[in-house]
Tab-separated table of C-alpha atoms in Angstrom:
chain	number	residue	atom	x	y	z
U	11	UNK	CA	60.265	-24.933	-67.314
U	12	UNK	CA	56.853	-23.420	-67.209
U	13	UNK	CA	56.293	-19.299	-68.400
U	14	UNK	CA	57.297	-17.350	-65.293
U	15	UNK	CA	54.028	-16.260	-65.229
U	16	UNK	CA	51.379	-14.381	-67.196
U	17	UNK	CA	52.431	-10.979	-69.407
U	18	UNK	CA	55.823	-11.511	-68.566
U	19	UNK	CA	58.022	-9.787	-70.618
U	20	UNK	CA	61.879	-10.340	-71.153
U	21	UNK	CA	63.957	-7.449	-72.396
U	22	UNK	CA	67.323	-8.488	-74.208
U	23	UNK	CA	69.492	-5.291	-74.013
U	24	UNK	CA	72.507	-3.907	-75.128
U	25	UNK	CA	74.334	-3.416	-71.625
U	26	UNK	CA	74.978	0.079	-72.565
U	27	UNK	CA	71.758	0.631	-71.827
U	28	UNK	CA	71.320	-0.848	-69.227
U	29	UNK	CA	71.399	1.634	-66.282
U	30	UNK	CA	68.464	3.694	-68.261
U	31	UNK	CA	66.413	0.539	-68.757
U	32	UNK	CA	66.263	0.401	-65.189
U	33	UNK	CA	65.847	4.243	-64.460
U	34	UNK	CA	62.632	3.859	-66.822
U	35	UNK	CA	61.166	0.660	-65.296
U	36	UNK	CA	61.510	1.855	-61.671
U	37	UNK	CA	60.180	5.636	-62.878
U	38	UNK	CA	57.265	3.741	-64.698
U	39	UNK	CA	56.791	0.835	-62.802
U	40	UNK	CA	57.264	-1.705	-65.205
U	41	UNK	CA	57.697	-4.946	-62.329
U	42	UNK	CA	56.563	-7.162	-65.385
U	43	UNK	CA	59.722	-6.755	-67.388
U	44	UNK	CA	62.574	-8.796	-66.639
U	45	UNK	CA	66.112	-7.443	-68.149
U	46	UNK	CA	68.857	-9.399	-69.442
U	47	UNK	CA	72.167	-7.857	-70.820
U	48	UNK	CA	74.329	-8.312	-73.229
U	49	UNK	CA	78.331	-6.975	-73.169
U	50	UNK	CA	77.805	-3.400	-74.195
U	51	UNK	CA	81.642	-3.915	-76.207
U	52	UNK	CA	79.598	-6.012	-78.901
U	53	UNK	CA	79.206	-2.405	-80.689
U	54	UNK	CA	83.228	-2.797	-81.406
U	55	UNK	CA	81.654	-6.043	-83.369
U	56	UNK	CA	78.298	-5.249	-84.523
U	57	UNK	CA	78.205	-8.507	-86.574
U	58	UNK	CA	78.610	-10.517	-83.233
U	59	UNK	CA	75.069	-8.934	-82.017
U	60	UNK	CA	72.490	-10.610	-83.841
U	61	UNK	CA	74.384	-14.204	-82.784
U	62	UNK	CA	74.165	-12.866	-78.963
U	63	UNK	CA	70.666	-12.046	-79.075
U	64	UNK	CA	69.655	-15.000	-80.776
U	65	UNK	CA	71.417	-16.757	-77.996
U	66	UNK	CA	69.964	-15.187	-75.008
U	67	UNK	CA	66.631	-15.075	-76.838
U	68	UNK	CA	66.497	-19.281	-77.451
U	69	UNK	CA	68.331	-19.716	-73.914
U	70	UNK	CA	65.169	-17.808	-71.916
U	71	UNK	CA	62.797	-16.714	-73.832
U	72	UNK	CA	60.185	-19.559	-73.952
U	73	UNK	CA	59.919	-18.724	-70.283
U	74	UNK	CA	58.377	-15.321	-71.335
U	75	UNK	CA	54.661	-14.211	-72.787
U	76	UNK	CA	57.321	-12.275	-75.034
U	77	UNK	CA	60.684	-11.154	-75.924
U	78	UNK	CA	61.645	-7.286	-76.864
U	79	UNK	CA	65.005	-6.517	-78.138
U	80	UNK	CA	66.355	-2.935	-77.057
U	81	UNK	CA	69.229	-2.671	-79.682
U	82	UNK	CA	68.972	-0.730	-83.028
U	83	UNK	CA	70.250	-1.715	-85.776
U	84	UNK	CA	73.686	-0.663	-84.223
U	85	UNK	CA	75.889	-1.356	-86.882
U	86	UNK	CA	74.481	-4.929	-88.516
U	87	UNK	CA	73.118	-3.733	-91.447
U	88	UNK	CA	69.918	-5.020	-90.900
U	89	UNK	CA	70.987	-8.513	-89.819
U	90	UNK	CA	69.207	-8.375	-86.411
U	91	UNK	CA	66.438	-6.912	-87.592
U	92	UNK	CA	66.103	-10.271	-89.844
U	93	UNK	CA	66.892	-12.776	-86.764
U	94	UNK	CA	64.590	-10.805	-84.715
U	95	UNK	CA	61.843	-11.513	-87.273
U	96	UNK	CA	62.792	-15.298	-87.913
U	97	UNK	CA	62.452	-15.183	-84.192
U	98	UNK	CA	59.136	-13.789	-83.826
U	99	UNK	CA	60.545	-11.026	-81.710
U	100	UNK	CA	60.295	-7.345	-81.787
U	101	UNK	CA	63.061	-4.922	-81.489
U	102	UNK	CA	63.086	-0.927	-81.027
U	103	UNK	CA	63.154	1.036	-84.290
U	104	UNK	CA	65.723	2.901	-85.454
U	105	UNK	CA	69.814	3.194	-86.799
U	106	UNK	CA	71.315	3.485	-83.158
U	107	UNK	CA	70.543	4.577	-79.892
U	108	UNK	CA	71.809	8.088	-80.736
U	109	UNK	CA	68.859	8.123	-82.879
U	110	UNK	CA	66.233	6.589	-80.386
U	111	UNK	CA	67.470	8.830	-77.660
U	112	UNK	CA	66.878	11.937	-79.387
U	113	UNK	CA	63.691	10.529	-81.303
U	114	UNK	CA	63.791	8.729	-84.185
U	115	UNK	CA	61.834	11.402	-86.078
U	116	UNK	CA	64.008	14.546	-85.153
U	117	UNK	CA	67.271	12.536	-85.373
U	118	UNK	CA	66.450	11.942	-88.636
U	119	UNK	CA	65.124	15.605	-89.593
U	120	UNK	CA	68.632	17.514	-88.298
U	121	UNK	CA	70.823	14.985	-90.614
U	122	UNK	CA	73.606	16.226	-88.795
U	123	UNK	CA	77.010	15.015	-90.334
U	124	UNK	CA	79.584	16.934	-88.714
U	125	UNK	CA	78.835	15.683	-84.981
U	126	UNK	CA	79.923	13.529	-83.044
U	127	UNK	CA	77.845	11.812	-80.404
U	128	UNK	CA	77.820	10.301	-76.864
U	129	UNK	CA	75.373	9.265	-74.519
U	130	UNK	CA	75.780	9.070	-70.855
U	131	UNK	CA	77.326	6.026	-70.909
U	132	UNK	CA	79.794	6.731	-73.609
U	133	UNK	CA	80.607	9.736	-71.334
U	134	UNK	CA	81.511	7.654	-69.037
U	135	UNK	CA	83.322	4.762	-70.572
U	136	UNK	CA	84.643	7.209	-73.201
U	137	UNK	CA	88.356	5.364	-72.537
U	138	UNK	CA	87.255	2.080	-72.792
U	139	UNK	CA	84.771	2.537	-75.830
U	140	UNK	CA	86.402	4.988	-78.013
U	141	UNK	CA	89.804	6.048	-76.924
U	142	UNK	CA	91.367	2.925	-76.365
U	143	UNK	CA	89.924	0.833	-78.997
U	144	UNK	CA	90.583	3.199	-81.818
U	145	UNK	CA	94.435	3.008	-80.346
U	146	UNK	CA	94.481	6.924	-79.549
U	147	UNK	CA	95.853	6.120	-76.316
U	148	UNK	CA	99.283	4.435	-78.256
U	149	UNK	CA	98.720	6.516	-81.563
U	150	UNK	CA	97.630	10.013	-80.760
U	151	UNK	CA	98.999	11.073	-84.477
U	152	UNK	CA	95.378	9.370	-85.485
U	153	UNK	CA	93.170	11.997	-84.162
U	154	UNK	CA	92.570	13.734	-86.914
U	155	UNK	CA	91.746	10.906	-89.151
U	156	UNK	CA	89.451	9.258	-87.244
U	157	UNK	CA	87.723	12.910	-86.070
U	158	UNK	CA	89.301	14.888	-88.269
U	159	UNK	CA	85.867	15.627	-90.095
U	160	UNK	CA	83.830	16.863	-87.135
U	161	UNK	CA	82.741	19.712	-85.605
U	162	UNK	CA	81.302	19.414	-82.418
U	163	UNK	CA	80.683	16.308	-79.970
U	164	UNK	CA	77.117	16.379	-79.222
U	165	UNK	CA	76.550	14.908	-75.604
U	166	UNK	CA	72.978	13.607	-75.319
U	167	UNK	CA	72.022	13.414	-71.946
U	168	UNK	CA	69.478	10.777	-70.655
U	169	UNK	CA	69.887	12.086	-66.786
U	170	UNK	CA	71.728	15.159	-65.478
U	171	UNK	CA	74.779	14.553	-63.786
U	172	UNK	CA	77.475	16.849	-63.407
U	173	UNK	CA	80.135	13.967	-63.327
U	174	UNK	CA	78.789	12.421	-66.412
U	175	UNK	CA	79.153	16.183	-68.167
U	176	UNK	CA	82.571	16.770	-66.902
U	177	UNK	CA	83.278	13.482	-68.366
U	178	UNK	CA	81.762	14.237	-71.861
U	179	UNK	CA	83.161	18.288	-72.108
U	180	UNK	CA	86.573	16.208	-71.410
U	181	UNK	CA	86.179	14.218	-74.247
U	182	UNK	CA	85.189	17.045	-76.241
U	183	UNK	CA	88.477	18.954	-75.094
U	184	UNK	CA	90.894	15.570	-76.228
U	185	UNK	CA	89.025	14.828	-79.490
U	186	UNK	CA	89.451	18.652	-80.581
U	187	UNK	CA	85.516	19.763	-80.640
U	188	UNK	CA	83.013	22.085	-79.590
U	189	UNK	CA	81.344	20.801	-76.978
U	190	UNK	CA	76.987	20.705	-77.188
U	191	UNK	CA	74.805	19.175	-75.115
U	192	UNK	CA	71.434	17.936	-75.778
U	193	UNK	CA	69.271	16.838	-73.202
U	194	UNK	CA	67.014	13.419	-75.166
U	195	UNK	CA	65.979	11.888	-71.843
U	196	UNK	CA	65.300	8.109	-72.491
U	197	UNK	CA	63.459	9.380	-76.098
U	198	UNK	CA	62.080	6.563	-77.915
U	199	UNK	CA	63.122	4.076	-75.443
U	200	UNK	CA	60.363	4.723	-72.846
U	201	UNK	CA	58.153	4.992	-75.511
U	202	UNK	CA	58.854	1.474	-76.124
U	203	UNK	CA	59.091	0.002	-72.749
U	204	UNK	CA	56.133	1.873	-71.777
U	205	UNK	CA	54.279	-0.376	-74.341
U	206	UNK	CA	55.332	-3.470	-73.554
C-alpha cells in the first residue's frame, strides 16, 4: 500500500489519552496526524505495552512518513523505550503521563511522594481503573494498604469540567485524602504533537 501521503504522521497512543490527543490536534490544527489507540487497561499490564505498540506500529506504520509513540515509560521499565528504538520510532519523554502532564521538568523538581495522582481520565474511569482492579470494591479492609501511605490525591486537570472534578474530589473522599487540584493542561504532550 503506498504512504498515505507526504508528512503524514501516525500517532500510536495509549487510549487514555486519547480524548486530549484530539482536543490538541483540533486546538492546533494538526490534520496531518492520524491517531490510533491502544486499550488504555494495558497500564494494569505494563509489560503487555511495548508488544501492542510494536504491533500497531509494524501493522500501519510503513504507510506513514513517521510513527510517534505517546506513552511514557508507563510502567515497562524501559522496555518500550528499547522497541521504540529497534523500531526507529520516537516516543514522548518521560516516567508517566502524570509526569508529562505537569512537565517533565517540574514533575521531577516537586519529588512528591506522598500524592496520589489522577488525570481527567482517571477521574473519570476511577472505578474501572483503580477501584475495581485493586479489588476495593470486594475488599474495602485493603484501603489502607494500598493508600495507606498518602496524603493527598492530586487531580491534574487537562480541561475544566465540573463533572470530571466532582468525579476526582469523590475519589479523594473514598480513598481517605485531601483533595488538590492542579491544573497541567496537555503539558508536555502538546509540546510534542506540536512538533511533529
Amino acid at each position: 500500500m503506498p504512504p498515505e501521503g507526504n508528512g503524514r504522521v501516525l500517532v500510536v497512543a495509549c487510549g487514555a489519552l486519547a480524548r486530549e490527543i484530539l482536543a490538541v490536534t483540533r486546538q492546533r490544527g494538526l490534520n496531518h496526524l492520524d491517531v490510533t489507540c491502544l486499550p488504555a487497561i494495558l497500564h494494569n499490564r505494563p509489560e503487555k505495552i511495548p508488544d501492542a505498540v510494536e504491533a500497531a506500529v509494524t501493522e500501519r506504520g510503513g504507510d506513514y512518513a513517521s510513527v510517534f509513540v505517546a506513552y511514557a515509560d508507563c510502567g515497562t521499565g524501559g522496555a518500550l523505550a528499547a522497541t521504540c528504538t529497534r523500531l526507529g520510532v520516537s516516543m514522548i519523554e518521560g516516567p508517566h503521563c502524570y509526569s508529562f502532564f505537569e512537565g517533565n521538568a517540574a514533575f521531577a523538581a516537586h519529588g512528591e511522594g506522598t500524592a496520589f495522582y489522577l488525570t481527567d481520565f482517571l477521574a473519570r474511569q476511577f472505578d474501572a481503573f483503580v477501584w475495581r482492579p485493586l479489588g476495593l470494591d470486594r475488599h474495602p479492609e485493603l484501603l489502607p494498604m494500598y493508600f495507606g501511605n498518602y496524603e493527598t490525591l492530586v487531580h491534574q486537570v487537562q480541561a475544566e469540567d465540573p463533572d470530571t472534578e466532582a468525579r476526582a474530589r469523590r475519589a479523594a473522599a473514598r480513598l481517605g485524602l485531601r483533595y488538590e487540584k492542579l491544573f497541567t493542561g496537555y503539558g508536555d504532550l502538546e509540546t510534542a504533537l506540536a512538533a511533529l
